[in-house]
Amino acid sequence: MDLAFIALHGKGGEDGSIQGFLETLKIKYTGSGILASVIGMDKEITKTILTANKIKTPNFSIINKESNIKKNLTFPSILKPINEGSSN
């Protein structure tokens, strides 16, 4: 195989997994590398990088089992899992 054309979405396709697999097999592929894929799939890491580089992004909060949701959540709000693709 000369080249893998990655046309996958979500976990396993965009999170660096397939990229890592292909790299272990020394197969060239389209799209971002492992690190960029991992970062791009994690909304918290992405937001942290954007904020640190003074790139405007909407405010965000991380809500987990230990958080007091009622205390941290304001309306209107959009809730998204931290490490899923798109807006799942």
XYZ file of C-alpha atoms in Angstrom:
88
model
C 0.000 0.000 0.000
C 1.407 3.385 -1.007
C -0.992 5.635 0.883
C -3.951 5.342 3.251
C -6.666 7.898 2.553
C -8.232 8.485 5.964
C -11.954 9.173 5.633
C -13.022 8.184 9.143
C -14.910 10.207 11.736
C -14.857 10.244 15.529
C -13.111 7.859 17.905
C -10.667 5.600 16.132
C -10.640 7.767 13.020
C -9.817 11.266 14.189
C -8.255 10.700 17.612
C -4.782 9.587 16.541
C -5.472 5.848 16.830
C -5.485 5.028 13.125
C -2.618 7.454 12.544
C -0.521 5.654 15.164
C -1.419 2.269 13.703
C -0.431 3.374 10.211
C 2.821 4.880 11.469
C 3.793 1.601 13.157
C 3.291 -0.065 9.777
C 5.249 2.747 8.072
C 2.287 3.527 5.812
C 1.880 7.133 4.681
C -1.558 8.654 5.219
C -3.588 11.769 4.545
C -4.563 14.296 7.188
C -3.075 15.321 10.507
C -0.491 13.378 12.476
C -0.954 11.672 15.824
C -0.400 14.657 18.138
C -2.563 17.089 16.164
C -5.316 14.468 16.005
C -5.203 13.823 19.753
C -5.287 17.552 20.528
C -8.064 18.209 18.019
C -10.307 15.567 19.570
C -9.926 16.923 23.116
C -11.957 20.095 23.555
C -10.298 20.993 26.879
C -6.763 20.786 25.469
C -7.817 22.666 22.331
C -9.472 25.442 24.368
C -6.414 25.710 26.632
C -4.084 26.076 23.636
C -6.356 28.631 21.950
C -6.685 30.679 25.144
C -2.929 30.569 25.839
C -2.328 31.927 22.332
C -4.899 34.704 22.815
C -7.222 33.272 20.170
C -10.808 34.218 20.947
C -13.031 31.334 21.902
C -16.303 31.186 23.863
C -16.041 30.754 27.628
C -16.128 27.177 28.830
C -16.301 25.143 32.009
C -15.348 21.560 32.656
C -18.081 19.654 34.451
C -17.255 16.262 35.895
C -18.636 13.973 38.569
C -16.946 16.005 41.307
C -18.288 19.337 40.037
C -21.358 20.984 41.422
C -23.336 21.229 38.176
C -25.959 23.586 39.604
C -23.241 25.954 40.789
C -21.221 25.947 37.542
C -23.925 25.809 34.889
C -25.553 28.952 33.534
C -28.172 29.224 30.817
C -28.228 29.176 27.904
C -25.519 26.495 27.756
C -24.229 23.934 25.313
C -23.025 20.672 26.844
C -20.582 18.490 24.927
C -18.414 15.544 25.854
C -14.780 16.592 26.056
C -13.324 13.957 23.758
C -15.899 13.058 21.146
C -15.972 14.191 17.543
C -17.885 17.225 16.291
C -20.842 18.008 18.510
C -21.725 14.515 19.680
